[in-house]
PDB file of C-alpha atoms in Angstrom:
ATOM      1  CA  MET A   1       0.000   0.000   0.000  1.00 50.00           C
ATOM      2  CA  LYS A   2       1.273   3.454  -0.898  1.00 52.00           C
ATOM      3  CA  PRO A   3       2.341   5.862   1.884  1.00 48.00           C
ATOM      4  CA  HIS A   4      -0.527   8.376   1.414  1.00 59.00           C
ATOM      5  CA  PRO A   5      -3.442   6.241   0.204  1.00 82.00           C
ATOM      6  CA  ILE A   6      -6.154   8.813   1.022  1.00 95.00           C
ATOM      7  CA  GLU A   7      -4.678  11.067  -1.664  1.00 96.00           C
ATOM      8  CA  ASP A   8      -4.951   8.156  -4.083  1.00 96.00           C
ATOM      9  CA  ILE A   9      -8.643   7.801  -3.217  1.00 97.00           C
ATOM     10  CA  TYR A  10      -9.216  11.486  -3.899  1.00 98.00           C
ATOM     11  CA  SER A  11      -7.330  11.053  -7.170  1.00 97.00           C
ATOM     12  CA  ALA A  12      -9.410   7.996  -8.094  1.00 97.00           C
ATOM     13  CA  HIS A  13     -12.582   9.947  -7.383  1.00 98.00           C
ATOM     14  CA  ARG A  14     -11.494  12.745  -9.698  1.00 97.00           C
ATOM     15  CA  ARG A  15     -10.673  10.237 -12.469  1.00 97.00           C
ATOM     16  CA  ILE A  16     -13.980   8.384 -12.287  1.00 98.00           C
ATOM     17  CA  LEU A  17     -16.360  11.244 -11.447  1.00 97.00           C
ATOM     18  CA  ALA A  18     -17.433  11.777 -15.053  1.00 97.00           C
ATOM     19  CA  PHE A  19     -18.332   8.095 -15.430  1.00 97.00           C
ATOM     20  CA  ILE A  20     -20.060   7.073 -12.188  1.00 98.00           C
ATOM     21  CA  HIS A  21     -23.350   7.947 -10.512  1.00 97.00           C
ATOM     22  CA  GLU A  22     -23.122   9.654  -7.140  1.00 97.00           C
ATOM     23  CA  THR A  23     -25.626   7.275  -5.620  1.00 98.00           C
ATOM     24  CA  PRO A  24     -28.273   8.448  -3.145  1.00 98.00           C
ATOM     25  CA  ILE A  25     -28.731   7.739   0.552  1.00 98.00           C
ATOM     26  CA  LEU A  26     -32.017   6.147   1.591  1.00 98.00           C
ATOM     27  CA  THR A  27     -33.437   5.691   5.079  1.00 98.00           C
ATOM     28  CA  SER A  28     -36.385   3.726   6.465  1.00 98.00           C
ATOM     29  CA  SER A  29     -38.290   5.044   9.481  1.00 98.00           C
ATOM     30  CA  SER A  30     -39.856   1.609   9.939  1.00 97.00           C
ATOM     31  CA  ILE A  31     -36.498  -0.196  10.052  1.00 98.00           C
ATOM     32  CA  ASN A  32     -35.081   2.528  12.308  1.00 98.00           C
ATOM     33  CA  ARG A  33     -37.958   2.052  14.761  1.00 98.00           C
ATOM     34  CA  GLU A  34     -37.538  -1.719  14.750  1.00 97.00           C
ATOM     35  CA  LEU A  35     -33.811  -1.529  15.467  1.00 98.00           C
ATOM     36  CA  ASP A  36     -33.961   1.645  17.590  1.00 97.00           C
ATOM     37  CA  ARG A  37     -31.071   3.100  15.586  1.00 98.00           C
ATOM     38  CA  SER A  38     -30.647   5.495  12.683  1.00 98.00           C
ATOM     39  CA  LEU A  39     -29.479   3.690   9.539  1.00 98.00           C
ATOM     40  CA  PHE A  40     -28.200   5.295   6.345  1.00 98.00           C
ATOM     41  CA  PHE A  41     -28.106   3.118   3.225  1.00 98.00           C
ATOM     42  CA  LYS A  42     -25.932   4.237   0.285  1.00 98.00           C
ATOM     43  CA  CYS A  43     -27.563   2.747  -2.791  1.00 98.00           C
ATOM     44  CA  GLU A  44     -24.822   1.353  -4.998  1.00 98.00           C
ATOM     45  CA  ASN A  45     -27.495  -0.943  -6.425  1.00 97.00           C
ATOM     46  CA  PHE A  46     -28.273   2.201  -8.480  1.00 98.00           C
ATOM     47  CA  GLN A  47     -24.669   2.438  -9.704  1.00 98.00           C
ATOM     48  CA  LYS A  48     -23.807   1.722 -13.343  1.00 97.00           C
ATOM     49  CA  THR A  49     -23.800  -2.051 -13.959  1.00 96.00           C
ATOM     50  CA  GLY A  50     -25.890  -2.325 -10.774  1.00 96.00           C
ATOM     51  CA  ALA A  51     -23.048  -2.583  -8.257  1.00 97.00           C
ATOM     52  CA  PHE A  52     -20.284  -0.636  -6.482  1.00 98.00           C
ATOM     53  CA  LYS A  53     -17.778  -2.685  -8.493  1.00 97.00           C
ATOM     54  CA  PHE A  54     -17.982  -0.136 -11.302  1.00 98.00           C
ATOM     55  CA  ARG A  55     -16.083   2.358  -9.136  1.00 98.00           C
ATOM     56  CA  GLY A  56     -13.070   0.086  -8.707  1.00 98.00           C
ATOM     57  CA  ALA A  57     -13.136  -1.096 -12.297  1.00 97.00           C
ATOM     58  CA  MET A  58     -13.179   2.458 -13.657  1.00 98.00           C
ATOM     59  CA  SER A  59     -10.440   3.483 -11.230  1.00 98.00           C
ATOM     60  CA  ALA A  60      -8.226   0.653 -12.469  1.00 98.00           C
ATOM     61  CA  ILE A  61      -8.984   1.276 -16.146  1.00 98.00           C
ATOM     62  CA  THR A  62      -8.285   5.018 -15.952  1.00 98.00           C
ATOM     63  CA  ALA A  63      -4.981   4.351 -14.164  1.00 97.00           C
ATOM     64  CA  LEU A  64      -3.582   2.162 -16.968  1.00 97.00           C
ATOM     65  CA  THR A  65      -0.563   3.193 -18.983  1.00 95.00           C
ATOM     66  CA  GLU A  66      -0.914   3.358 -22.768  1.00 94.00           C
ATOM     67  CA  ASP A  67       1.019   0.096 -23.099  1.00 95.00           C
ATOM     68  CA  GLN A  68      -1.171  -1.708 -20.563  1.00 95.00           C
ATOM     69  CA  ALA A  69      -4.336  -0.531 -22.270  1.00 93.00           C
ATOM     70  CA  ARG A  70      -3.061  -1.496 -25.713  1.00 94.00           C
ATOM     71  CA  ARG A  71      -2.475  -5.094 -24.564  1.00 93.00           C
ATOM     72  CA  SER A  72      -6.166  -5.510 -23.569  1.00 94.00           C
ATOM     73  CA  VAL A  73      -7.321  -6.234 -20.029  1.00 97.00           C
ATOM     74  CA  ILE A  74      -8.520  -9.394 -18.322  1.00 96.00           C
ATOM     75  CA  THR A  75     -10.076 -10.262 -14.997  1.00 95.00           C
ATOM     76  CA  HIS A  76     -11.829 -13.146 -13.242  1.00 92.00           C
ATOM     77  CA  SER A  77     -15.117 -12.717 -11.423  1.00 88.00           C
ATOM     78  CA  SER A  78     -18.334 -14.409 -10.317  1.00 78.00           C
ATOM     79  CA  GLY A  79     -20.214 -11.690 -12.185  1.00 82.00           C
ATOM     80  CA  ASN A  80     -20.409  -8.099 -10.897  1.00 90.00           C
ATOM     81  CA  HIS A  81     -16.745  -7.190 -11.374  1.00 93.00           C
ATOM     82  CA  ALA A  82     -16.763  -8.824 -14.815  1.00 93.00           C
ATOM     83  CA  ALA A  83     -19.647  -6.623 -15.963  1.00 94.00           C
ATOM     84  CA  ALA A  84     -18.111  -3.546 -14.325  1.00 96.00           C
ATOM     85  CA  LEU A  85     -14.714  -4.007 -15.977  1.00 97.00           C
ATOM     86  CA  ALA A  86     -16.352  -4.755 -19.326  1.00 96.00           C
ATOM     87  CA  LEU A  87     -18.260  -1.456 -19.280  1.00 97.00           C
ATOM     88  CA  ALA A  88     -15.325   0.552 -17.900  1.00 97.00           C
ATOM     89  CA  ALA A  89     -13.088  -0.835 -20.658  1.00 97.00           C
ATOM     90  CA  LYS A  90     -15.710  -0.216 -23.337  1.00 97.00           C
ATOM     91  CA  LEU A  91     -16.166   3.423 -22.292  1.00 97.00           C
ATOM     92  CA  ASN A  92     -12.391   3.862 -22.608  1.00 96.00           C
ATOM     93  CA  HIS A  93     -12.112   1.947 -25.913  1.00 96.00           C
ATOM     94  CA  ILE A  94     -10.098  -0.901 -24.388  1.00 97.00           C
ATOM     95  CA  ASP A  95     -10.542  -4.566 -25.286  1.00 96.00           C
ATOM     96  CA  CYS A  96     -11.702  -6.661 -22.298  1.00 96.00           C
ATOM     97  CA  HIS A  97     -11.624 -10.374 -21.508  1.00 96.00           C
ATOM     98  CA  VAL A  98     -13.216 -11.970 -18.444  1.00 95.00           C
ATOM     99  CA  VAL A  99     -13.116 -15.391 -16.822  1.00 95.00           C
ATOM    100  CA  ILE A 100     -16.407 -16.429 -15.208  1.00 92.00           C
ATOM    101  CA  PRO A 101     -17.204 -19.727 -13.444  1.00 89.00           C
ATOM    102  CA  GLU A 102     -19.643 -21.987 -15.269  1.00 89.00           C
ATOM    103  CA  ASP A 103     -21.957 -21.996 -12.253  1.00 85.00           C
ATOM    104  CA  ALA A 104     -22.233 -18.192 -12.021  1.00 83.00           C
ATOM    105  CA  PRO A 105     -25.799 -16.840 -12.304  1.00 80.00           C
ATOM    106  CA  GLU A 106     -26.852 -16.845 -15.935  1.00 84.00           C
ATOM    107  CA  PHE A 107     -27.981 -13.215 -15.923  1.00 83.00           C
ATOM    108  CA  LYS A 108     -24.537 -12.132 -14.646  1.00 84.00           C
ATOM    109  CA  LYS A 109     -22.859 -14.016 -17.499  1.00 85.00           C
ATOM    110  CA  LYS A 110     -25.163 -12.259 -19.965  1.00 88.00           C
ATOM    111  CA  ALA A 111     -24.345  -8.878 -18.434  1.00 89.00           C
ATOM    112  CA  ALA A 112     -20.631  -9.326 -19.167  1.00 90.00           C
ATOM    113  CA  HIS A 113     -21.477 -10.220 -22.767  1.00 90.00           C
ATOM    114  CA  ARG A 114     -23.868  -7.274 -23.030  1.00 92.00           C
ATOM    115  CA  TYR A 115     -21.202  -4.815 -21.926  1.00 94.00           C
ATOM    116  CA  GLY A 116     -18.848  -6.099 -24.594  1.00 92.00           C
ATOM    117  CA  ALA A 117     -16.482  -8.515 -22.827  1.00 93.00           C
ATOM    118  CA  HIS A 118     -14.950 -11.611 -24.394  1.00 94.00           C
ATOM    119  CA  VAL A 119     -16.158 -14.228 -21.895  1.00 93.00           C
ATOM    120  CA  ASN A 120     -14.157 -17.346 -20.990  1.00 93.00           C
ATOM    121  CA  TYR A 121     -15.781 -19.975 -18.766  1.00 93.00           C
ATOM    122  CA  CYS A 122     -14.002 -22.079 -16.162  1.00 90.00           C
ATOM    123  CA  PRO A 123     -14.954 -24.780 -13.649  1.00 91.00           C
ATOM    124  CA  PRO A 124     -16.427 -23.513 -10.344  1.00 85.00           C
ATOM    125  CA  GLY A 125     -14.065 -22.243  -7.665  1.00 79.00           C
ATOM    126  CA  MET A 126     -11.644 -19.375  -7.044  1.00 80.00           C
ATOM    127  CA  LEU A 127      -8.564 -21.412  -7.963  1.00 83.00           C
ATOM    128  CA  SER A 128     -10.024 -22.297 -11.373  1.00 88.00           C
ATOM    129  CA  ARG A 129     -10.829 -18.645 -12.048  1.00 87.00           C
ATOM    130  CA  GLN A 130      -7.351 -17.467 -11.163  1.00 89.00           C
ATOM    131  CA  ALA A 131      -5.613 -20.275 -13.046  1.00 92.00           C
ATOM    132  CA  LEU A 132      -7.392 -19.634 -16.344  1.00 94.00           C
ATOM    133  CA  ALA A 133      -6.912 -15.859 -16.101  1.00 93.00           C
ATOM    134  CA  GLU A 134      -3.198 -16.280 -15.438  1.00 94.00           C
ATOM    135  CA  ASP A 135      -2.896 -18.770 -18.303  1.00 95.00           C
ATOM    136  CA  LEU A 136      -4.507 -16.289 -20.696  1.00 95.00           C
ATOM    137  CA  VAL A 137      -2.157 -13.552 -19.482  1.00 94.00           C
ATOM    138  CA  ARG A 138       0.840 -15.781 -20.218  1.00 95.00           C
ATOM    139  CA  SER A 139      -0.540 -16.804 -23.623  1.00 95.00           C
ATOM    140  CA  HIS A 140      -1.690 -13.404 -24.895  1.00 96.00           C
ATOM    141  CA  GLY A 141       0.039 -10.750 -22.798  1.00 95.00           C
ATOM    142  CA  TYR A 142      -3.188  -9.263 -21.446  1.00 96.00           C
ATOM    143  CA  THR A 143      -3.034  -6.795 -18.553  1.00 97.00           C
ATOM    144  CA  LEU A 144      -4.522  -8.481 -15.489  1.00 96.00           C
ATOM    145  CA  ILE A 145      -6.864  -6.374 -13.343  1.00 96.00           C
ATOM    146  CA  PRO A 146      -7.697  -8.376 -10.203  1.00 94.00           C
ATOM    147  CA  PRO A 147     -11.261  -8.151  -8.844  1.00 92.00           C
ATOM    148  CA  TYR A 148     -10.242  -6.770  -5.434  1.00 93.00           C
ATOM    149  CA  ASP A 149      -6.589  -7.367  -4.462  1.00 93.00           C
ATOM    150  CA  ASP A 150      -5.285  -4.280  -6.235  1.00 95.00           C
ATOM    151  CA  HIS A 151      -4.423  -0.753  -5.095  1.00 96.00           C
ATOM    152  CA  ASN A 152      -6.420   1.052  -7.786  1.00 97.00           C
ATOM    153  CA  ILE A 153      -9.443  -1.195  -7.245  1.00 97.00           C
ATOM    154  CA  ILE A 154      -9.333  -0.524  -3.484  1.00 97.00           C
ATOM    155  CA  CYS A 155      -9.069   3.239  -4.071  1.00 97.00           C
ATOM    156  CA  GLY A 156     -12.005   3.188  -6.462  1.00 98.00           C
ATOM    157  CA  GLN A 157     -14.165   1.308  -3.962  1.00 98.00           C
ATOM    158  CA  GLY A 158     -13.116   3.774  -1.260  1.00 98.00           C
ATOM    159  CA  THR A 159     -14.848   6.570  -3.162  1.00 98.00           C
ATOM    160  CA  ALA A 160     -18.243   5.172  -2.077  1.00 98.00           C
ATOM    161  CA  THR A 161     -17.361   5.791   1.580  1.00 98.00           C
ATOM    162  CA  LEU A 162     -15.954   9.211   0.704  1.00 98.00           C
ATOM    163  CA  GLU A 163     -19.331  10.173  -0.766  1.00 98.00           C
ATOM    164  CA  LEU A 164     -21.293   8.551   2.059  1.00 98.00           C
ATOM    165  CA  LEU A 165     -19.563  10.623   4.728  1.00 98.00           C
ATOM    166  CA  ARG A 166     -20.102  13.816   2.774  1.00 97.00           C
ATOM    167  CA  GLN A 167     -23.785  12.971   2.329  1.00 98.00           C
ATOM    168  CA  VAL A 168     -24.677  11.990   5.916  1.00 98.00           C
ATOM    169  CA  GLY A 169     -22.010  13.516   8.154  1.00 96.00           C
ATOM    170  CA  SER A 170     -20.651  11.770  11.238  1.00 96.00           C
ATOM    171  CA  LEU A 171     -21.391   8.102  11.954  1.00 98.00           C
ATOM    172  CA  ASP A 172     -20.833   5.916  14.983  1.00 98.00           C
ATOM    173  CA  ALA A 173     -20.158   2.881  12.779  1.00 98.00           C
ATOM    174  CA  LEU A 174     -19.915   1.794   9.175  1.00 98.00           C
ATOM    175  CA  ILE A 175     -20.991  -1.817   8.619  1.00 98.00           C
ATOM    176  CA  LEU A 176     -20.003  -3.374   5.298  1.00 98.00           C
ATOM    177  CA  PRO A 177     -20.123  -6.742   3.536  1.00 98.00           C
ATOM    178  CA  ILE A 178     -16.835  -8.545   2.976  1.00 97.00           C
ATOM    179  CA  GLY A 179     -16.073 -10.754  -0.001  1.00 93.00           C
ATOM    180  CA  GLY A 180     -12.581 -10.225  -1.351  1.00 93.00           C
ATOM    181  CA  GLY A 181     -12.328  -7.123   0.815  1.00 95.00           C
ATOM    182  CA  GLY A 182     -12.009  -4.279  -1.693  1.00 96.00           C
ATOM    183  CA  LEU A 183     -14.951  -2.255  -0.384  1.00 98.00           C
ATOM    184  CA  ILE A 184     -14.065  -2.496   3.297  1.00 98.00           C
ATOM    185  CA  ALA A 185     -10.360  -1.938   2.574  1.00 97.00           C
ATOM    186  CA  GLY A 186     -11.126   1.286   0.729  1.00 97.00           C
ATOM    187  CA  ALA A 187     -13.492   2.330   3.509  1.00 98.00           C
ATOM    188  CA  SER A 188     -10.794   1.693   6.114  1.00 97.00           C
ATOM    189  CA  ILE A 189      -8.443   4.169   4.430  1.00 97.00           C
ATOM    190  CA  VAL A 190     -11.127   6.849   4.282  1.00 98.00           C
ATOM    191  CA  LEU A 191     -12.294   6.402   7.883  1.00 98.00           C
ATOM    192  CA  ASN A 192      -8.760   6.268   9.242  1.00 96.00           C
ATOM    193  CA  GLU A 193      -7.916   9.581   7.608  1.00 96.00           C
ATOM    194  CA  ILE A 194     -11.083  11.659   7.824  1.00 96.00           C
ATOM    195  CA  ALA A 195     -13.448   9.953  10.308  1.00 97.00           C
ATOM    196  CA  PRO A 196     -11.301   8.065  12.837  1.00 97.00           C
ATOM    197  CA  ALA A 197     -14.098   8.088  15.444  1.00 97.00           C
ATOM    198  CA  THR A 198     -16.257   5.896  13.183  1.00 98.00           C
ATOM    199  CA  ASP A 199     -15.800   2.192  13.908  1.00 98.00           C
ATOM    200  CA  LEU A 200     -15.563  -0.141  10.910  1.00 98.00           C
ATOM    201  CA  ILE A 201     -17.377  -3.485  11.141  1.00 98.00           C
ATOM    202  CA  GLY A 202     -17.529  -6.277   8.576  1.00 98.00           C
ATOM    203  CA  VAL A 203     -20.137  -8.939   7.858  1.00 98.00           C
ATOM    204  CA  GLU A 204     -19.827 -12.161   5.874  1.00 97.00           C
ATOM    205  CA  PRO A 205     -22.115 -15.075   5.066  1.00 97.00           C
ATOM    206  CA  GLU A 206     -21.606 -17.895   7.546  1.00 96.00           C
ATOM    207  CA  LEU A 207     -20.878 -20.151   4.554  1.00 95.00           C
ATOM    208  CA  ALA A 208     -18.149 -17.828   3.237  1.00 93.00           C
ATOM    209  CA  ASP A 209     -16.449 -16.566   6.390  1.00 94.00           C
ATOM    210  CA  GLU A 210     -12.835 -16.500   5.201  1.00 93.00           C
ATOM    211  CA  ALA A 211     -12.120 -12.958   6.380  1.00 94.00           C
ATOM    212  CA  LYS A 212     -13.441 -13.602   9.896  1.00 95.00           C
ATOM    213  CA  ARG A 213     -11.497 -16.851  10.263  1.00 94.00           C
ATOM    214  CA  SER A 214      -8.394 -15.187   8.820  1.00 94.00           C
ATOM    215  CA  LEU A 215      -8.708 -12.239  11.203  1.00 94.00           C
ATOM    216  CA  ASP A 216      -9.191 -14.589  14.152  1.00 93.00           C
ATOM    217  CA  CYS A 217      -5.967 -16.499  13.419  1.00 91.00           C
ATOM    218  CA  GLY A 218      -3.926 -13.584  12.053  1.00 91.00           C
ATOM    219  CA  ARG A 219      -3.197 -14.974   8.592  1.00 93.00           C
ATOM    220  CA  ILE A 220      -5.085 -15.412   5.336  1.00 93.00           C
ATOM    221  CA  LEU A 221      -6.947 -18.694   5.103  1.00 90.00           C
ATOM    222  CA  PRO A 222      -8.039 -20.137   1.741  1.00 83.00           C
ATOM    223  CA  ALA A 223     -11.590 -19.715   0.518  1.00 78.00           C
ATOM    224  CA  THR A 224     -13.951 -22.594   1.107  1.00 76.00           C
ATOM    225  CA  GLU A 225     -15.881 -24.157  -1.747  1.00 74.00           C
ATOM    226  CA  ARG A 226     -19.192 -23.863   0.087  1.00 81.00           C
ATOM    227  CA  THR A 227     -21.996 -22.115  -1.785  1.00 87.00           C
ATOM    228  CA  THR A 228     -23.942 -19.195  -0.341  1.00 92.00           C
ATOM    229  CA  ILE A 229     -26.964 -17.287  -1.553  1.00 93.00           C
ATOM    230  CA  ALA A 230     -24.700 -14.220  -1.370  1.00 93.00           C
ATOM    231  CA  ASP A 231     -22.653 -15.337  -4.377  1.00 87.00           C
ATOM    232  CA  GLY A 232     -20.930 -11.948  -4.683  1.00 87.00           C
ATOM    233  CA  LEU A 233     -19.189 -12.577  -1.351  1.00 92.00           C
ATOM    234  CA  GLN A 234     -17.748 -15.987  -2.266  1.00 84.00           C
ATOM    235  CA  ALA A 235     -14.100 -14.995  -2.519  1.00 82.00           C
ATOM    236  CA  GLY A 236     -10.991 -15.446  -0.445  1.00 85.00           C
ATOM    237  CA  VAL A 237      -9.811 -12.188   1.083  1.00 92.00           C
ATOM    238  CA  GLY A 238      -7.041 -10.387  -0.805  1.00 92.00           C
ATOM    239  CA  VAL A 239      -3.536  -9.768   0.537  1.00 94.00           C
ATOM    240  CA  LEU A 240      -3.626  -5.952   0.365  1.00 95.00           C
ATOM    241  CA  ASN A 241      -7.183  -5.996   1.646  1.00 96.00           C
ATOM    242  CA  PHE A 242      -6.327  -8.207   4.615  1.00 95.00           C
ATOM    243  CA  GLN A 243      -3.496  -5.906   5.681  1.00 95.00           C
ATOM    244  CA  LEU A 244      -6.020  -3.079   5.986  1.00 96.00           C
ATOM    245  CA  ILE A 245      -8.673  -5.265   7.608  1.00 96.00           C
ATOM    246  CA  LYS A 246      -6.206  -6.337  10.311  1.00 95.00           C
ATOM    247  CA  LYS A 247      -5.336  -2.711  11.071  1.00 94.00           C
ATOM    248  CA  HIS A 248      -8.730  -1.071  10.923  1.00 95.00           C
ATOM    249  CA  VAL A 249     -11.699  -3.458  11.157  1.00 96.00           C
ATOM    250  CA  ARG A 250     -12.974  -3.710  14.727  1.00 89.00           C
ATOM    251  CA  GLN A 251     -14.982  -6.922  14.319  1.00 95.00           C
ATOM    252  CA  ILE A 252     -16.449  -9.252  11.686  1.00 97.00           C
ATOM    253  CA  TYR A 253     -19.873 -10.829  12.130  1.00 98.00           C
ATOM    254  CA  THR A 254     -21.452 -13.625  10.106  1.00 97.00           C
ATOM    255  CA  ALA A 255     -25.017 -14.155   8.898  1.00 98.00           C
ATOM    256  CA  THR A 256     -26.817 -17.390   8.085  1.00 98.00           C
ATOM    257  CA  GLU A 257     -28.587 -17.984   4.794  1.00 97.00           C
ATOM    258  CA  ASP A 258     -32.020 -17.533   6.396  1.00 97.00           C
ATOM    259  CA  GLN A 259     -30.906 -14.312   8.106  1.00 98.00           C
ATOM    260  CA  ILE A 260     -29.671 -12.930   4.778  1.00 98.00           C
ATOM    261  CA  ARG A 261     -32.989 -13.819   3.131  1.00 96.00           C
ATOM    262  CA  THR A 262     -34.942 -12.154   5.929  1.00 97.00           C
ATOM    263  CA  ALA A 263     -32.899  -8.951   5.669  1.00 98.00           C
ATOM    264  CA  MET A 264     -33.201  -8.900   1.881  1.00 97.00           C
ATOM    265  CA  HIS A 265     -36.962  -9.386   2.042  1.00 96.00           C
ATOM    266  CA  MET A 266     -37.219  -6.574   4.613  1.00 97.00           C
ATOM    267  CA  ILE A 267     -35.482  -4.175   2.234  1.00 97.00           C
ATOM    268  CA  TRP A 268     -37.692  -5.225  -0.674  1.00 96.00           C
ATOM    269  CA  GLN A 269     -40.855  -4.853   1.379  1.00 95.00           C
ATOM    270  CA  ARG A 270     -40.111  -1.796   3.510  1.00 97.00           C
ATOM    271  CA  MET A 271     -37.960   0.285   1.149  1.00 97.00           C
ATOM    272  CA  LYS A 272     -39.446  -0.866  -2.188  1.00 96.00           C
ATOM    273  CA  ILE A 273     -36.078  -1.373  -3.877  1.00 97.00           C
ATOM    274  CA  ILE A 274     -34.303  -4.462  -5.163  1.00 95.00           C
ATOM    275  CA  ILE A 275     -30.977  -5.496  -3.660  1.00 97.00           C
ATOM    276  CA  GLU A 276     -29.068  -8.727  -4.124  1.00 95.00           C
ATOM    277  CA  PRO A 277     -28.323 -11.076  -1.204  1.00 96.00           C
ATOM    278  CA  SER A 278     -24.736  -9.843  -0.837  1.00 96.00           C
ATOM    279  CA  ALA A 279     -26.078  -6.355  -0.120  1.00 97.00           C
ATOM    280  CA  ALA A 280     -28.280  -7.604   2.737  1.00 98.00           C
ATOM    281  CA  VAL A 281     -25.676  -9.053   5.096  1.00 98.00           C
ATOM    282  CA  ALA A 282     -25.076  -5.822   7.039  1.00 98.00           C
ATOM    283  CA  LEU A 283     -28.755  -5.494   7.880  1.00 98.00           C
ATOM    284  CA  ALA A 284     -28.840  -9.207   8.718  1.00 98.00           C
ATOM    285  CA  ALA A 285     -26.115  -8.642  11.315  1.00 98.00           C
ATOM    286  CA  LEU A 286     -28.008  -5.713  12.812  1.00 98.00           C
ATOM    287  CA  LEU A 287     -31.181  -7.786  13.014  1.00 98.00           C
ATOM    288  CA  PHE A 288     -29.692 -10.963  14.451  1.00 98.00           C
ATOM    289  CA  SER A 289     -26.265 -10.247  15.999  1.00 96.00           C
ATOM    290  CA  ASP A 290     -25.461  -8.541  19.283  1.00 95.00           C
ATOM    291  CA  ILE A 291     -23.992  -5.365  17.808  1.00 96.00           C
ATOM    292  CA  ASP A 292     -23.159  -2.826  20.499  1.00 97.00           C
ATOM    293  CA  ARG A 293     -26.017  -0.430  21.319  1.00 96.00           C
ATOM    294  CA  LYS A 294     -23.563   2.476  21.472  1.00 97.00           C
ATOM    295  CA  TYR A 295     -23.703   2.524  17.669  1.00 98.00           C
ATOM    296  CA  GLN A 296     -26.759   4.695  17.006  1.00 98.00           C
ATOM    297  CA  ARG A 297     -25.893   6.372  13.700  1.00 98.00           C
ATOM    298  CA  ILE A 298     -24.872   3.592  11.343  1.00 98.00           C
ATOM    299  CA  GLY A 299     -24.004   3.690   7.672  1.00 98.00           C
ATOM    300  CA  THR A 300     -23.888   0.816   5.235  1.00 98.00           C
ATOM    301  CA  ILE A 301     -23.737   0.314   1.473  1.00 98.00           C
ATOM    302  CA  PHE A 302     -26.206  -1.627  -0.630  1.00 98.00           C
ATOM    303  CA  THR A 303     -23.439  -3.143  -2.718  1.00 97.00           C
ATOM    304  CA  GLY A 304     -25.538  -4.297  -5.657  1.00 96.00           C
ATOM    305  CA  GLY A 305     -28.937  -5.038  -7.104  1.00 95.00           C
ATOM    306  CA  ASN A 306     -28.112  -7.668  -9.695  1.00 91.00           C
ATOM    307  CA  ILE A 307     -30.636 -10.392  -9.163  1.00 88.00           C
ATOM    308  CA  ASP A 308     -32.574 -12.600 -11.553  1.00 80.00           C
ATOM    309  CA  LEU A 309     -36.115 -11.354 -10.962  1.00 75.00           C
ATOM    310  CA  SER A 310     -37.612 -14.301 -12.842  1.00 70.00           C
ATOM    311  CA  SER A 311     -36.159 -16.703 -10.287  1.00 63.00           C
ATOM    312  CA  ILE A 312     -37.048 -14.814  -7.095  1.00 61.00           C
ATOM    313  CA  MET A 313     -40.055 -16.942  -6.215  1.00 52.00           C
ATOM    314  CA  THR A 314     -38.255 -20.261  -6.599  1.00 57.00           C
ATOM    315  CA  GLU A 315     -34.634 -19.456  -5.749  1.00 52.00           C
ATOM    316  CA  TYR A 316     -34.714 -16.834  -3.015  1.00 50.00           C
ATOM    317  CA  CYS A 317     -38.097 -16.877  -1.290  1.00 52.00           C
ATOM    318  CA  GLU A 318     -39.184 -19.063   1.572  1.00 52.00           C
ATOM    319  CA  ASP A 319     -42.665 -20.502   1.169  1.00 49.00           C
ATOM    320  CA  ASP A 320     -44.118 -18.403   3.975  1.00 49.00           C
ATOM    321  CA  ASN A 321     -42.854 -15.200   2.338  1.00 50.00           C
ATOM    322  CA  GLN A 322     -44.234 -15.813  -1.137  1.00 45.00           C
ATOM    323  CA  GLY A 323     -47.438 -13.866  -0.617  1.00 41.00           C
ATOM    324  CA  ALA A 324     -45.587 -10.848   0.684  1.00 40.00           C
ATOM    325  CA  ILE A 325     -43.029 -10.875  -2.122  1.00 39.00           C
ATOM    326  CA  ALA A 326     -45.709 -11.361  -4.763  1.00 39.00           C
ATOM    327  CA  ALA A 327     -47.331  -8.155  -3.505  1.00 36.00           C
ATOM    328  CA  LEU A 328     -44.267  -6.008  -4.210  1.00 39.00           C
TER     329      LEU A 328
END
C-alpha cells in the first residue's frame, strides 16, 4: 500500500467522477424504529452495472498506462466485477476479456457479454478462475486487473465511503459486507484519515467466512468451496485488503442464509427497492447479531442489485414469504 493512500482515493474519485453515478442515501423510518437506531443506506445498487464494483473497475482502467491498455485487459469474477470491468473498458475503448465460473448466475454471465467482454468460462471455484486468467495472461500478454486485491481497485471502492460521509455527516459505525475485501479496505483508508471516530465493522455469510477466520488467526486462510446465496461474497480475502482489515476493522460478524434472506426481504418490502443477497448481510447482522447499542448512527452500502427477478419466487423466497413478495 502506498504511503498516502487517502490522496490516491481522492485522485481515483477525480478520475472516475465523469463516469459514475453519485448514488443516493435512503433511510427507512420503519427499520429505524424496529432496530432503535438510525441507519443510512448508500444505494450502490443504483450504480452503473448495478453494483459498487464499477467504481473500482473504472479506477483501475483510468490508471492504466498506454502500453497496458493497448495489450487488452482481463479479470476473473463471479459476475459483478466482470460486468463492471467490461463497461469501464468499453467506455475507454479498451478490449476486455473476463473469466467467469460456469456456475455463475446466468444473468450475470449475460451482463458481461452485453457490456462487450470476451467471456471465458471455467470450472467452479476461485482457484479455477485465477488459473485460467493467469494462463490467458501468459498466452496473450493481457493486462490483469484483479477483482479486489489491487491498489487502484481498493481506491475506487473507497470513493463510495468518501461520498457517504459527505452525504450523511458523522457516523458511529460503518458496517459493510466482505467478499474479497475491496470495499471495506477502501473504507478503512477513508475512515482512518477523515473519520477516525467511526468504527468499521464487517459482515460475511456464515458459509463464506474466510475474512473472519483469517482475522481470528492472524493470517489469510483459503476460501472454502461452500456455496452461499450471497454469491458476490464468495471470494478469499485479498492480501492488500487483509493488511487493511487487520489494522482497521474492529470486528467481523457472520449471517446465516435464512438471516440474509430475511434482511433482503425486509429491504424489498419496507424500502421498495431491489438489492441482491450480498447487499443484505449488514442489515442481517443488525437484526440478528449482538452489535453494540452504542452505535446509534450507522451507515452501510447496498453493494448491488443484480438479481434474476424471474427466479425470485423459486430461488430466493421461503414458502411463507411468497405472498408478501408477490405483492411487491
